[in-house]
Coordinates of C-alpha atoms in Angstrom, one line a residue:
Chain Z
X1 CA 0.0 0.1 0.0
X2 CA 1.2 3.4 -1.0
X3 CA 1.1 5.9 1.9
X4 CA 0.9 9.7 1.3
X5 CA 3.6 12.0 2.9
X6 CA 1.5 12.9 5.8
X7 CA 0.6 9.2 6.6
X8 CA 4.2 8.4 6.4
X9 CA 5.1 11.1 8.8
X10 CA 2.5 9.9 11.1
X11 CA 3.8 6.3 10.8
X12 CA 7.4 7.5 11.3
X13 CA 6.6 9.1 14.7
X14 CA 7.1 12.8 13.4
X15 CA 3.8 13.6 15.0
X16 CA 4.4 12.0 18.2
X17 CA 4.2 8.5 19.7
X18 CA 0.5 8.4 20.2
X19 CA -0.1 9.2 16.5
X20 CA 2.5 6.7 15.5
X21 CA 0.8 3.9 17.5
X22 CA -2.5 4.9 16.1
X23 CA -1.1 4.9 12.5
X24 CA 0.7 1.6 12.9
X25 CA -2.7 0.1 13.9
X26 CA -4.5 1.6 11.0
X27 CA -1.8 0.4 8.6
X28 CA -2.0 -3.1 10.2
X29 CA -5.7 -3.1 9.7
X30 CA -5.3 -2.1 6.1
X31 CA -2.8 -4.9 5.5
X32 CA -5.1 -7.5 7.1
X33 CA -8.1 -6.1 5.0
X34 CA -5.9 -6.1 1.9
X35 CA -6.9 -2.5 1.3
X36 CA -4.7 -0.6 -1.1
X37 CA -5.5 2.8 0.1
X38 CA -6.6 4.9 3.2
X39 CA -9.4 7.5 3.1
X40 CA -10.5 10.4 5.4
X41 CA -13.3 10.1 7.8
X42 CA -15.5 12.9 9.1
X43 CA -16.9 11.4 12.3
X44 CA -16.3 8.5 14.8
X45 CA -18.5 6.8 17.3
X46 CA -16.3 5.4 20.0
X47 CA -16.9 2.0 21.7
X48 CA -13.6 1.7 23.6
X49 CA -15.1 3.8 26.4
X50 CA -17.0 0.7 27.3
X51 CA -15.0 -1.0 30.1
X52 CA -13.8 -4.5 29.3
X53 CA -10.8 -5.0 31.6
X54 CA -7.8 -3.0 32.6
X55 CA -6.2 -3.2 29.1
X56 CA -8.8 -0.5 27.9
X57 CA -7.5 1.9 30.6
X58 CA -3.9 1.2 29.8
X59 CA -4.6 1.9 26.1
X60 CA -6.4 5.3 26.5
X61 CA -3.8 6.3 29.2
X62 CA -0.9 5.6 26.7
X63 CA -2.6 7.7 24.2
X64 CA -3.2 10.6 26.7
X65 CA 0.3 10.4 28.1
X66 CA 1.7 10.5 24.6
X67 CA -0.2 13.6 23.5
X68 CA -3.0 12.1 21.4
X69 CA -5.7 14.5 20.0
X70 CA -8.7 13.6 17.8
X71 CA -8.8 14.5 14.2
X72 CA -12.6 14.2 13.8
X73 CA -15.7 14.8 16.0
X74 CA -15.9 11.7 18.2
X75 CA -19.0 10.7 20.2
X76 CA -19.0 8.2 23.0
X77 CA -21.1 5.0 23.1
X78 CA -22.6 3.8 26.3
X79 CA -20.3 3.2 29.2
X80 CA -20.5 0.3 31.7
X81 CA -21.6 2.6 34.4
X82 CA -23.7 5.8 34.4
X83 CA -21.8 9.0 35.2
X84 CA -25.2 10.6 35.8
X85 CA -26.6 8.0 38.3
X86 CA -23.9 6.2 40.3
X87 CA -26.5 4.0 41.9
X88 CA -27.1 2.1 38.6
X89 CA -23.9 0.2 38.8
X90 CA -22.0 1.5 41.9
X91 CA -18.4 2.6 41.0
X92 CA -17.2 2.0 44.6
X93 CA -18.5 -1.5 44.6
X94 CA -15.6 -3.0 42.8
X95 CA -12.3 -2.3 41.2
X96 CA -13.9 -2.9 37.8
X97 CA -16.7 -0.4 38.3
X98 CA -14.3 2.1 39.5
X99 CA -12.0 1.6 36.5
X100 CA -15.1 1.7 34.2
X101 CA -15.9 5.2 35.5
X102 CA -12.1 6.2 35.1
X103 CA -12.2 4.9 31.5
X104 CA -15.2 7.1 30.6
X105 CA -13.6 10.1 32.1
X106 CA -10.4 9.4 30.2
X107 CA -12.2 9.5 26.9
X108 CA -13.7 12.9 27.9
X109 CA -10.1 14.1 28.5
X110 CA -9.1 12.8 25.1
X111 CA -11.7 15.2 23.5
X112 CA -14.7 13.1 22.9
X113 CA -18.2 14.5 22.9
X114 CA -19.7 12.7 25.9
X115 CA -23.0 11.7 24.5
X116 CA -22.9 8.2 26.1
X117 CA -25.3 6.7 23.7
X118 CA -25.8 3.6 21.5
X119 CA -28.2 5.6 19.4
X120 CA -26.0 8.6 18.4
X121 CA -28.0 8.9 15.2
X122 CA -31.0 10.3 17.2
X123 CA -29.0 13.4 18.0
X124 CA -28.7 16.5 15.8
X125 CA -25.7 17.0 13.4
X126 CA -25.5 13.5 12.3
X127 CA -23.4 12.4 9.3
X128 CA -25.1 12.5 5.9
X129 CA -25.5 10.2 2.9
X130 CA -22.2 9.0 1.5
X131 CA -20.1 10.3 4.4
X132 CA -17.2 8.0 5.4
X133 CA -17.4 7.5 9.2
X134 CA -16.3 5.1 11.9
X135 CA -19.1 3.3 13.6
X136 CA -18.4 0.7 16.3
X137 CA -21.5 -0.4 18.2
X138 CA -23.2 -3.0 16.1
X139 CA -26.7 -1.4 16.0
X140 CA -25.3 2.0 15.2
X141 CA -23.1 0.6 12.4
X142 CA -26.2 -1.0 10.8
X143 CA -28.3 2.2 11.3
X144 CA -25.7 4.5 9.9
X145 CA -25.1 2.4 6.8
X146 CA -28.6 1.4 6.2
X147 CA -30.9 4.3 7.2
X148 CA -28.7 7.3 6.8
X149 CA -26.4 5.9 3.9
X150 CA -23.2 6.9 5.7
X151 CA -20.3 4.4 5.1
X152 CA -18.8 2.4 7.8
X153 CA -17.4 -1.0 8.6
X154 CA -17.8 -2.4 12.1
X155 CA -14.8 -1.0 13.8
X156 CA -13.8 -2.8 16.9
X157 CA -12.3 -1.3 20.1
X158 CA -9.0 0.5 19.7
X159 CA -9.4 0.6 15.9
X160 CA -12.2 3.1 16.4
X161 CA -9.9 5.3 18.6
X162 CA -6.9 5.0 16.3
X163 CA -9.3 6.1 13.3
X164 CA -10.4 9.1 15.4
X165 CA -6.8 10.1 16.2
X166 CA -5.5 9.7 12.6
X167 CA -8.7 10.6 10.8
X168 CA -8.0 7.7 8.5
X169 CA -9.3 4.2 7.8
X170 CA -8.6 1.5 5.3
X171 CA -10.7 1.9 2.0
X172 CA -12.3 -1.5 2.2
X173 CA -15.6 -3.4 2.4
X174 CA -18.6 -1.1 3.1
X175 CA -16.7 2.1 2.2
X176 CA -16.8 0.9 -1.3
X177 CA -19.7 1.1 -3.6
X178 CA -19.6 -2.6 -4.9
X179 CA -19.8 -4.0 -1.3
X180 CA -23.1 -2.1 -0.6
X181 CA -25.2 -3.9 -3.2
X182 CA -28.0 -6.0 -1.9
X183 CA -27.5 -9.8 -2.4
X184 CA -30.6 -11.3 -0.8
X185 CA -34.2 -10.4 -0.9
X186 CA -36.8 -10.7 1.9
X187 CA -40.4 -10.2 0.9
X188 CA -42.9 -9.4 3.8
X189 CA -45.9 -8.5 1.7
X190 CA -47.7 -11.8 2.5
X191 CA -47.8 -10.8 6.2
X192 CA -51.1 -9.1 7.1
X193 CA -50.9 -5.3 7.1
X194 CA -52.0 -4.8 10.8
X195 CA -49.2 -7.1 11.9
X196 CA -46.7 -5.2 9.9
X197 CA -48.0 -2.0 11.5
X198 CA -47.1 -3.3 15.0
X199 CA -43.7 -2.1 16.5
X200 CA -42.8 -5.6 17.4
X201 CA -42.9 -6.8 13.8
X202 CA -39.7 -4.8 13.0
X203 CA -37.8 -6.5 16.0
X204 CA -38.9 -9.9 14.9
X205 CA -38.1 -9.2 11.3
X206 CA -34.5 -8.0 12.3
X207 CA -34.0 -11.1 14.3
X208 CA -34.9 -13.4 11.3
X209 CA -32.7 -11.4 9.0
X210 CA -29.8 -11.6 11.3
X211 CA -30.3 -15.5 11.6
X212 CA -30.7 -16.1 7.8
X213 CA -28.5 -13.6 5.9
X214 CA -25.0 -15.1 6.7
X215 CA -22.5 -12.6 5.4
X216 CA -24.9 -11.3 2.6
X217 CA -26.4 -7.8 2.3
X218 CA -30.2 -8.2 2.7
X219 CA -32.9 -6.1 1.1
X220 CA -36.5 -6.1 2.3
X221 CA -39.5 -5.4 0.1
X222 CA -43.0 -4.8 1.4
X223 CA -42.4 -2.6 4.4
X224 CA -45.0 0.1 5.1
X225 CA -44.0 3.4 3.3
X226 CA -44.5 5.2 6.6
X227 CA -42.2 3.0 8.7
X228 CA -40.1 5.4 10.8
X229 CA -36.6 5.5 12.2
X230 CA -37.7 3.6 15.4
X231 CA -38.8 0.8 13.2
X232 CA -35.6 0.7 11.3
X233 CA -33.5 1.1 14.5
X234 CA -35.3 -2.2 15.6
X235 CA -34.3 -4.0 12.5
X236 CA -30.7 -2.6 12.8
X237 CA -30.4 -3.8 16.5
X238 CA -32.1 -7.1 16.1
X239 CA -30.2 -8.1 12.9
X240 CA -26.9 -7.2 14.5
X241 CA -27.7 -9.4 17.6
X242 CA -28.8 -12.6 16.1
X243 CA -26.3 -12.3 13.3
X244 CA -24.1 -9.7 11.6
X245 CA -26.0 -7.3 9.4
X246 CA -24.0 -4.1 9.1
X247 CA -26.0 -2.9 6.1
X248 CA -29.5 -3.7 4.9
X249 CA -31.7 -2.0 2.3
X250 CA -35.5 -1.3 2.6
X251 CA -36.9 -1.0 -0.9
X252 CA -38.5 2.4 -1.4
X253 CA -37.5 3.6 2.1
X254 CA -33.8 3.6 2.8
X255 CA -31.6 6.0 0.8
X256 CA -29.7 3.6 -1.3
X257 CA -32.8 1.6 -2.3
X258 CA -35.1 3.7 -4.2
X259 CA -35.9 0.7 -6.3
X260 CA -35.0 -3.0 -6.3
X261 CA -32.6 -2.6 -9.3
X262 CA -30.8 0.3 -7.6
X263 CA -30.3 -1.6 -4.3
X264 CA -29.1 -4.7 -6.2
X265 CA -26.8 -2.5 -8.4
X266 CA -28.3 -4.2 -11.4
X267 CA -27.3 -7.7 -10.4
X268 CA -29.8 -10.5 -9.7
X269 CA -30.9 -11.6 -6.3
X270 CA -29.2 -14.8 -5.1
X271 CA -32.4 -15.8 -3.4
X272 CA -35.8 -14.5 -2.4
X273 CA -37.2 -15.4 0.9
X274 CA -40.9 -14.9 1.5
X275 CA -41.7 -14.4 5.1
X276 CA -44.9 -15.5 6.8
X277 CA -46.7 -15.0 10.2
X278 CA -45.1 -18.5 11.1
X279 CA -41.7 -17.1 10.8
X280 CA -42.6 -14.2 13.1
X281 CA -44.1 -16.8 15.7
X282 CA -41.0 -18.8 15.5
X283 CA -38.9 -15.7 16.1
X284 CA -41.0 -14.6 19.0
X285 CA -40.5 -18.1 20.6
X286 CA -36.8 -18.0 20.1
X287 CA -36.7 -14.7 22.0
X288 CA -38.3 -16.1 25.2
X289 CA -41.3 -18.3 26.2
X290 CA -44.3 -17.2 28.2
X291 CA -43.9 -19.6 31.3
X292 CA -46.0 -19.6 34.4
X293 CA -43.4 -17.6 36.3
X294 CA -44.7 -14.3 37.7
X295 CA -43.7 -11.1 35.8
X296 CA -40.8 -9.3 37.7
X297 CA -40.3 -6.3 35.5
X298 CA -39.9 -4.5 32.3
X299 CA -36.8 -3.2 30.3
X300 CA -37.2 -0.8 27.5
X301 CA -34.6 1.3 25.6
X302 CA -32.2 -1.1 23.9
X303 CA -31.0 0.7 21.8
X304 CA -31.7 4.0 23.6
X305 CA -35.2 5.2 23.6
X306 CA -36.0 7.9 21.1
X307 CA -38.1 11.1 21.6
X308 CA -40.9 9.5 19.5
X309 CA -40.8 6.3 21.5
X310 CA -41.2 8.4 24.7
X311 CA -44.1 10.1 23.1
X312 CA -45.9 6.7 22.4
X313 CA -45.1 5.4 25.9
X314 CA -46.8 8.4 27.5
X315 CA -49.8 7.9 25.2
X316 CA -50.1 4.2 25.9
X317 CA -49.6 4.7 29.7
X318 CA -52.3 7.4 29.7
X319 CA -51.7 8.5 33.2
X320 CA -51.8 5.1 34.8
X321 CA -49.1 3.7 37.1
X322 CA -46.8 0.7 37.1
X323 CA -47.7 -2.0 39.6
X324 CA -45.4 -1.3 42.6
X325 CA -44.1 -4.9 42.9
X326 CA -42.5 -4.5 39.4
X327 CA -39.2 -2.9 38.3
X328 CA -39.5 -0.8 35.1
X329 CA -36.2 0.4 33.6
X330 CA -35.9 2.7 30.6
X331 CA -32.6 3.6 29.1
X332 CA -32.0 6.5 26.9
X333 CA -29.4 9.3 26.1
X334 CA -28.9 12.5 28.0
X335 CA -29.9 14.4 24.9
X336 CA -33.2 12.8 24.5
X337 CA -33.9 12.8 28.3
X338 CA -33.4 16.6 28.1
X339 CA -36.0 16.9 25.3
X340 CA -38.3 14.7 27.2
X341 CA -38.0 16.7 30.5
X342 CA -39.0 19.9 28.5
X343 CA -42.3 18.2 27.8
X344 CA -42.8 17.2 31.5
X345 CA -42.9 13.6 30.4
X346 CA -39.8 12.4 32.4
X347 CA -41.4 13.6 35.6
X348 CA -44.7 12.0 35.0
X349 CA -43.1 8.7 33.9
X350 CA -41.0 8.7 37.1
X351 CA -44.1 9.3 39.2
X352 CA -45.8 6.4 37.5
X353 CA -43.0 4.1 38.6
X354 CA -40.5 4.0 35.6
X355 CA -36.9 4.4 36.3
X356 CA -35.1 6.3 33.5
X357 CA -31.4 5.7 33.2
X358 CA -28.8 7.4 31.0
X359 CA -25.2 6.7 29.8
X360 CA -25.5 2.9 30.0
X361 CA -27.9 -0.1 29.3
X362 CA -29.5 -2.8 31.4
X363 CA -28.8 -6.0 29.3
X364 CA -25.3 -6.7 30.4
X365 CA -23.7 -7.5 33.8
X366 CA -23.3 -6.5 36.5
X367 CA -27.0 -6.6 36.9
X368 CA -28.9 -3.4 37.8
X369 CA -30.9 -3.5 41.0
X370 CA -33.9 -5.7 41.0
X371 CA -33.6 -6.9 37.4
X372 CA -34.1 -10.6 37.7
X373 CA -36.6 -13.3 37.0
X374 CA -39.3 -12.9 34.2
X375 CA -38.6 -9.6 32.4
X376 CA -40.6 -8.2 29.5
X377 CA -38.9 -6.1 26.8
X378 CA -39.9 -4.6 23.6
X379 CA -36.3 -5.2 22.4
X380 CA -35.1 -8.3 20.4
X381 CA -31.6 -7.2 21.2
X382 CA -32.2 -7.1 25.0
X383 CA -34.1 -10.5 24.8
X384 CA -31.2 -12.0 22.7
X385 CA -28.3 -10.9 25.0
X386 CA -29.6 -10.6 28.5
X387 CA -30.2 -14.2 29.4
X388 CA -26.5 -15.0 28.8
X389 CA -25.2 -12.2 31.2
X390 CA -28.0 -11.8 33.7
X391 CA -30.3 -14.0 35.8
X392 CA -33.3 -13.2 33.7
X393 CA -35.9 -15.0 31.7
X394 CA -36.9 -12.6 28.9
X395 CA -40.2 -12.3 27.1
X396 CA -40.5 -10.0 24.1
X397 CA -43.7 -7.9 23.5
X398 CA -44.8 -4.8 21.7
X399 CA -44.5 -1.5 23.5
X400 CA -48.3 -1.7 24.1
X401 CA -47.9 -5.2 25.5
X402 CA -45.2 -4.1 27.8
X403 CA -47.2 -1.1 29.1
X404 CA -50.4 -3.2 29.7
X405 CA -48.4 -5.9 31.5
X406 CA -46.7 -3.3 33.6
X407 CA -50.0 -1.7 34.6
X408 CA -51.8 -5.0 35.3
X409 CA -48.9 -6.7 37.0
X410 CA -49.1 -9.8 34.8
X411 CA -48.2 -10.7 31.2
X412 CA -50.7 -9.3 28.8
X413 CA -50.2 -10.4 25.1
X414 CA -52.2 -9.6 22.0
X415 CA -53.5 -12.6 20.1
X416 CA -51.3 -12.5 17.1
X417 CA -48.0 -14.5 17.2
X418 CA -48.9 -16.0 20.6
X419 CA -49.8 -19.5 19.3
Chain P
X1 CA 2.6 -36.4 3.2
X2 CA 3.9 -36.9 6.7
X3 CA 2.2 -34.2 8.6
X4 CA 4.7 -34.2 11.4
X5 CA 7.5 -33.0 9.1
X6 CA 5.4 -30.6 7.1
X7 CA 5.9 -26.9 7.3
X8 CA 3.3 -24.5 6.0
X9 CA 3.6 -21.0 4.9
X10 CA 0.9 -18.9 6.4
X11 CA -0.1 -15.3 5.9
X12 CA 1.3 -13.1 8.7
X13 CA -1.3 -10.8 10.1
X14 CA 0.8 -9.9 13.3
X15 CA 4.4 -11.3 13.3
X16 CA 6.0 -13.1 16.1
X17 CA 7.4 -16.4 17.4
X18 CA 5.3 -19.0 19.4
X19 CA 5.4 -22.6 20.5
X20 CA 2.7 -24.5 22.2
X21 CA -0.2 -26.9 22.0
X22 CA -3.1 -26.2 19.6
X23 CA -6.6 -25.7 20.8
X24 CA -9.0 -25.9 17.8
X25 CA -12.3 -24.1 18.2
X26 CA -15.1 -25.8 16.3
X27 CA -17.2 -22.5 16.0
X28 CA -16.5 -18.8 15.8
X29 CA -16.5 -16.9 19.2
X30 CA -17.2 -13.5 20.5
X31 CA -14.5 -12.4 22.9
X32 CA -17.0 -10.0 24.5
X33 CA -19.8 -11.9 26.2
X34 CA -18.7 -15.3 25.1
X35 CA -15.3 -15.2 26.8
X36 CA -14.0 -14.3 30.3
X37 CA -10.8 -12.3 29.7
X38 CA -10.0 -12.4 33.5
X39 CA -9.2 -16.2 33.3
X40 CA -9.2 -17.0 29.5
X41 CA -12.3 -19.2 29.7
X42 CA -14.8 -19.8 27.0
X43 CA -18.1 -19.0 28.7
X44 CA -20.6 -18.9 25.7
X45 CA -22.9 -21.9 26.8
X46 CA -23.7 -22.6 23.1
X47 CA -20.0 -22.9 22.1
X48 CA -18.7 -26.6 21.5
X49 CA -15.5 -25.6 23.5
X50 CA -17.5 -24.1 26.5
X51 CA -15.5 -23.9 29.7
X52 CA -12.2 -24.7 28.0
X53 CA -9.3 -22.4 29.0
X54 CA -7.2 -20.8 26.1
X55 CA -4.1 -19.9 28.3
X56 CA -0.8 -20.7 26.6
X57 CA -2.4 -22.5 23.7
X58 CA -2.2 -21.9 20.1
X59 CA -5.7 -20.9 19.4
X60 CA -7.1 -22.0 16.0
X61 CA -10.3 -20.3 15.2
X62 CA -12.1 -19.5 12.0
X63 CA -12.9 -15.9 13.0
X64 CA -14.4 -13.8 15.9
X65 CA -18.0 -13.1 16.0
X66 CA -20.3 -10.2 16.9
X67 CA -19.3 -7.4 19.2
X68 CA -16.9 -4.5 18.8
X69 CA -15.7 -5.7 22.3
X70 CA -13.5 -8.6 20.8
X71 CA -10.2 -6.6 20.6
X72 CA -10.7 -5.5 24.3
X73 CA -11.3 -9.1 25.3
X74 CA -8.1 -10.2 23.5
X75 CA -5.9 -7.5 24.8
X76 CA -7.2 -8.0 28.5
X77 CA -6.5 -11.8 28.5
X78 CA -3.1 -11.3 27.0
X79 CA -2.3 -8.5 29.5
X80 CA -3.2 -10.7 32.6
X81 CA -1.4 -13.8 31.2
X82 CA -4.5 -16.0 30.6
X83 CA -4.4 -15.6 26.9
X84 CA -3.3 -17.7 24.0
X85 CA 0.4 -18.1 22.9
X86 CA -0.7 -17.4 19.3
X87 CA -3.8 -17.3 17.0
X88 CA -4.1 -19.3 13.8
X89 CA -7.1 -17.9 11.9
X90 CA -9.2 -19.2 9.1
X91 CA -10.2 -15.7 8.0
X92 CA -8.4 -12.3 8.0
X93 CA -10.0 -11.2 11.2
X94 CA -9.2 -7.6 12.0
X95 CA -10.6 -7.7 15.6
X96 CA -8.5 -10.5 16.8
X97 CA -5.4 -9.0 15.1
X98 CA -5.9 -5.5 16.5
X99 CA -6.5 -6.7 20.0
X100 CA -3.2 -8.7 19.8
X101 CA -1.3 -5.8 18.2
X102 CA -2.3 -3.5 21.0
X103 CA -1.4 -5.9 23.7
X104 CA 1.9 -6.7 22.1
X105 CA 2.6 -3.0 22.0
X106 CA 1.5 -2.0 25.4
X107 CA 2.8 -5.0 27.4
X108 CA 5.8 -5.8 25.2
X109 CA 4.6 -9.3 24.1
X110 CA 5.2 -11.1 21.0
X111 CA 2.0 -13.0 20.2
X112 CA 1.7 -13.8 16.6
X113 CA -1.5 -14.0 14.5
X114 CA -1.4 -15.9 11.2
X115 CA -4.0 -16.9 8.6
X116 CA -4.2 -20.3 6.9
X117 CA -6.3 -21.9 4.4
X118 CA -9.3 -24.1 5.4
X119 CA -7.4 -27.2 4.2
X120 CA -4.5 -26.4 6.5
X121 CA -6.9 -25.7 9.5
X122 CA -8.4 -29.1 8.9
X123 CA -4.9 -30.8 9.5
X124 CA -4.6 -29.3 13.0
X125 CA -6.1 -31.1 15.9
X126 CA -6.3 -30.0 19.5
X127 CA -3.2 -31.1 21.3
X128 CA -0.8 -30.9 18.3
X129 CA 2.5 -29.3 19.2
X130 CA 3.0 -26.3 16.9
X131 CA 5.7 -23.8 16.2
X132 CA 5.1 -20.5 14.5
X133 CA 8.1 -18.6 13.4
X134 CA 8.7 -14.9 12.6
X135 CA 8.5 -15.5 8.9
X136 CA 4.9 -16.9 9.3
X137 CA 5.9 -20.5 8.9
X138 CA 4.0 -22.9 10.8
X139 CA 5.6 -26.3 11.8
X140 CA 4.2 -29.4 13.5
X141 CA 6.7 -29.9 16.3
X142 CA 8.1 -33.3 16.5
X143 CA 9.4 -32.9 20.0

C-alpha cells in the first residue's frame, strides 16, 4: 500500500508517539483487510469507552500520556456505568466499576463528545448520505449504513480510537460502492398489514434477517412506506444481535434503495425469501417463552429510547401507574432525556414508577438493581443478549404489551403470534 | 505427506514467534460476552468448547463473531497472562489482530497471528504441538 507523505510522517513518529501507535494500527488493519489505500473520515462513534478490563484503561492512558488528540468529532457509546446516576452500577462496589468510570472520564479528557449513547443517530448534526465515518457499536453501524447511507465497517475497540486520532481508515468493504449492493431479498408482503404496523414486527423481522443472511447484504420489500426510524432502528439492532447485518436495504425507504434494481446495483438476487406469520411466531418463541413464572419487571430502551418512543409510551400509559411490585427500567441518552424533560414527560413517567437511566444499558452484567426473573422487553436485542449475562428469563412484546403488562402486573399479550 | 514433518507458509497478520499446544475451536467466538478475559475461559454456553481455557495454547479459530468488544477481550486476556500463545485464523480477522497488536505494543509481548487456508486448518487437531516462526511459517513440532 502506498502511503501519502502525511501518513508516512504519522507512521514514522514525526507527529508524536500516540499518532505513531494509532497509525501503525490503521496500517496493520489495512494490511489485514488487503486494502490498497486509506481514506479520510469525518466522524467517529467510540466504543472503547465501554470497560472490558484493565487493558482498555492502559490503552487510553498511553494515548493521553503521549499527547493524542482527535482528528474528527468523536462521540461516545454507552459506558458500563452511568456517570449521571452512580447507583445504577456502583463505581465504589468493585475495582472494575471504579475503572469503568475512570475509563469514561479518560475519553472525555481525550476530547470526545460525551453523549454516552448507543443511538447517536438520534442526536442533531448526524453524518449524511455518503459520508465516510467510523461506527463501532453494532446497531449504530447498521443504522448509519442502512438508514442514513453513511459508510462504515464495524470498527472494534482500539481501531475506532486509532481512526479518530489519525482521521484515516482502510478503504475497504462497506466504504466501497460494490460492497453495498443487496444480495438477498426478503419479501414481507404476505404478512397481514395490521401485523406489519405493529412495532414488534420490526424487531422480529430484524431477528430473522440476522439469523438467515449469513454474510450477505439483505434487502427487504413490502415494508409500510410510513415506517419510521424507530422501526428501522429495531431492524438494525435485532439483525446485529442474532447475526451480523452491518447494512440492509428497505426498498422504497432507505436512501440507497429507491428501487429493487438500484439496491442490487443491477445484479440478480441470489435468493428471495418470502416471510410469513409463522416465521414471526418462531422468532418470537426464540426470544423467550411465556412460562407460568410471575412477571418481575420491564426493560425498555435497547438501543436507547428515542423522543418519539417516549411520546408513544406516554400515550399508551395514559396517566396510569406501574404495579409497585415490578421494576421498570428505561434507558436513553442525555440528549433525548433533556427533550423529554422539557415536555414534562420524564417527571410523569418517574411518578408512574418508571426508572429512567442514561449513559448505559441494562442488558449486560453486573445486573442493575432488582432486574431478575421474568422480564418483559420490547427489544429483540435485549431479549437475545440478557439471558447470557443476567439471571433473567426474557419475554418479548410490543410497546403496548409491555405497558399493559406493567400496569396489570401480569403478562398481557395480543392474540397474534402467541400460538 | 507426513504431517509431522510438514511446514506450512501462512499469511502473517501480526508477526511473532510462538510454540505450544493447539486448541481448535469448532465455531467462531465473540471475545466479549462469550469469553471471560480475566481467566481465559470460553463462557458462551452454546459454544462446542464451552468452559475450555485458552491460556498458553495456540488458538485455532475461523474468526471472531459479533461485538466490537472482541479486541478488548483479547488485549485483556493477553495482559493478565491468561491468553493464548498465538492465534491461527481461518479468515483475516481484524478484531483479533488489532487486540493482539495493541497488547503486544502496550505490554511488550510477542503474540503472533497468522491466517491459513481451510485445508491447513483441517490438518490441525487440539493437542498438536505447533511452532510459528517470525516469517509466518507454521511447523508441526516433532518434540
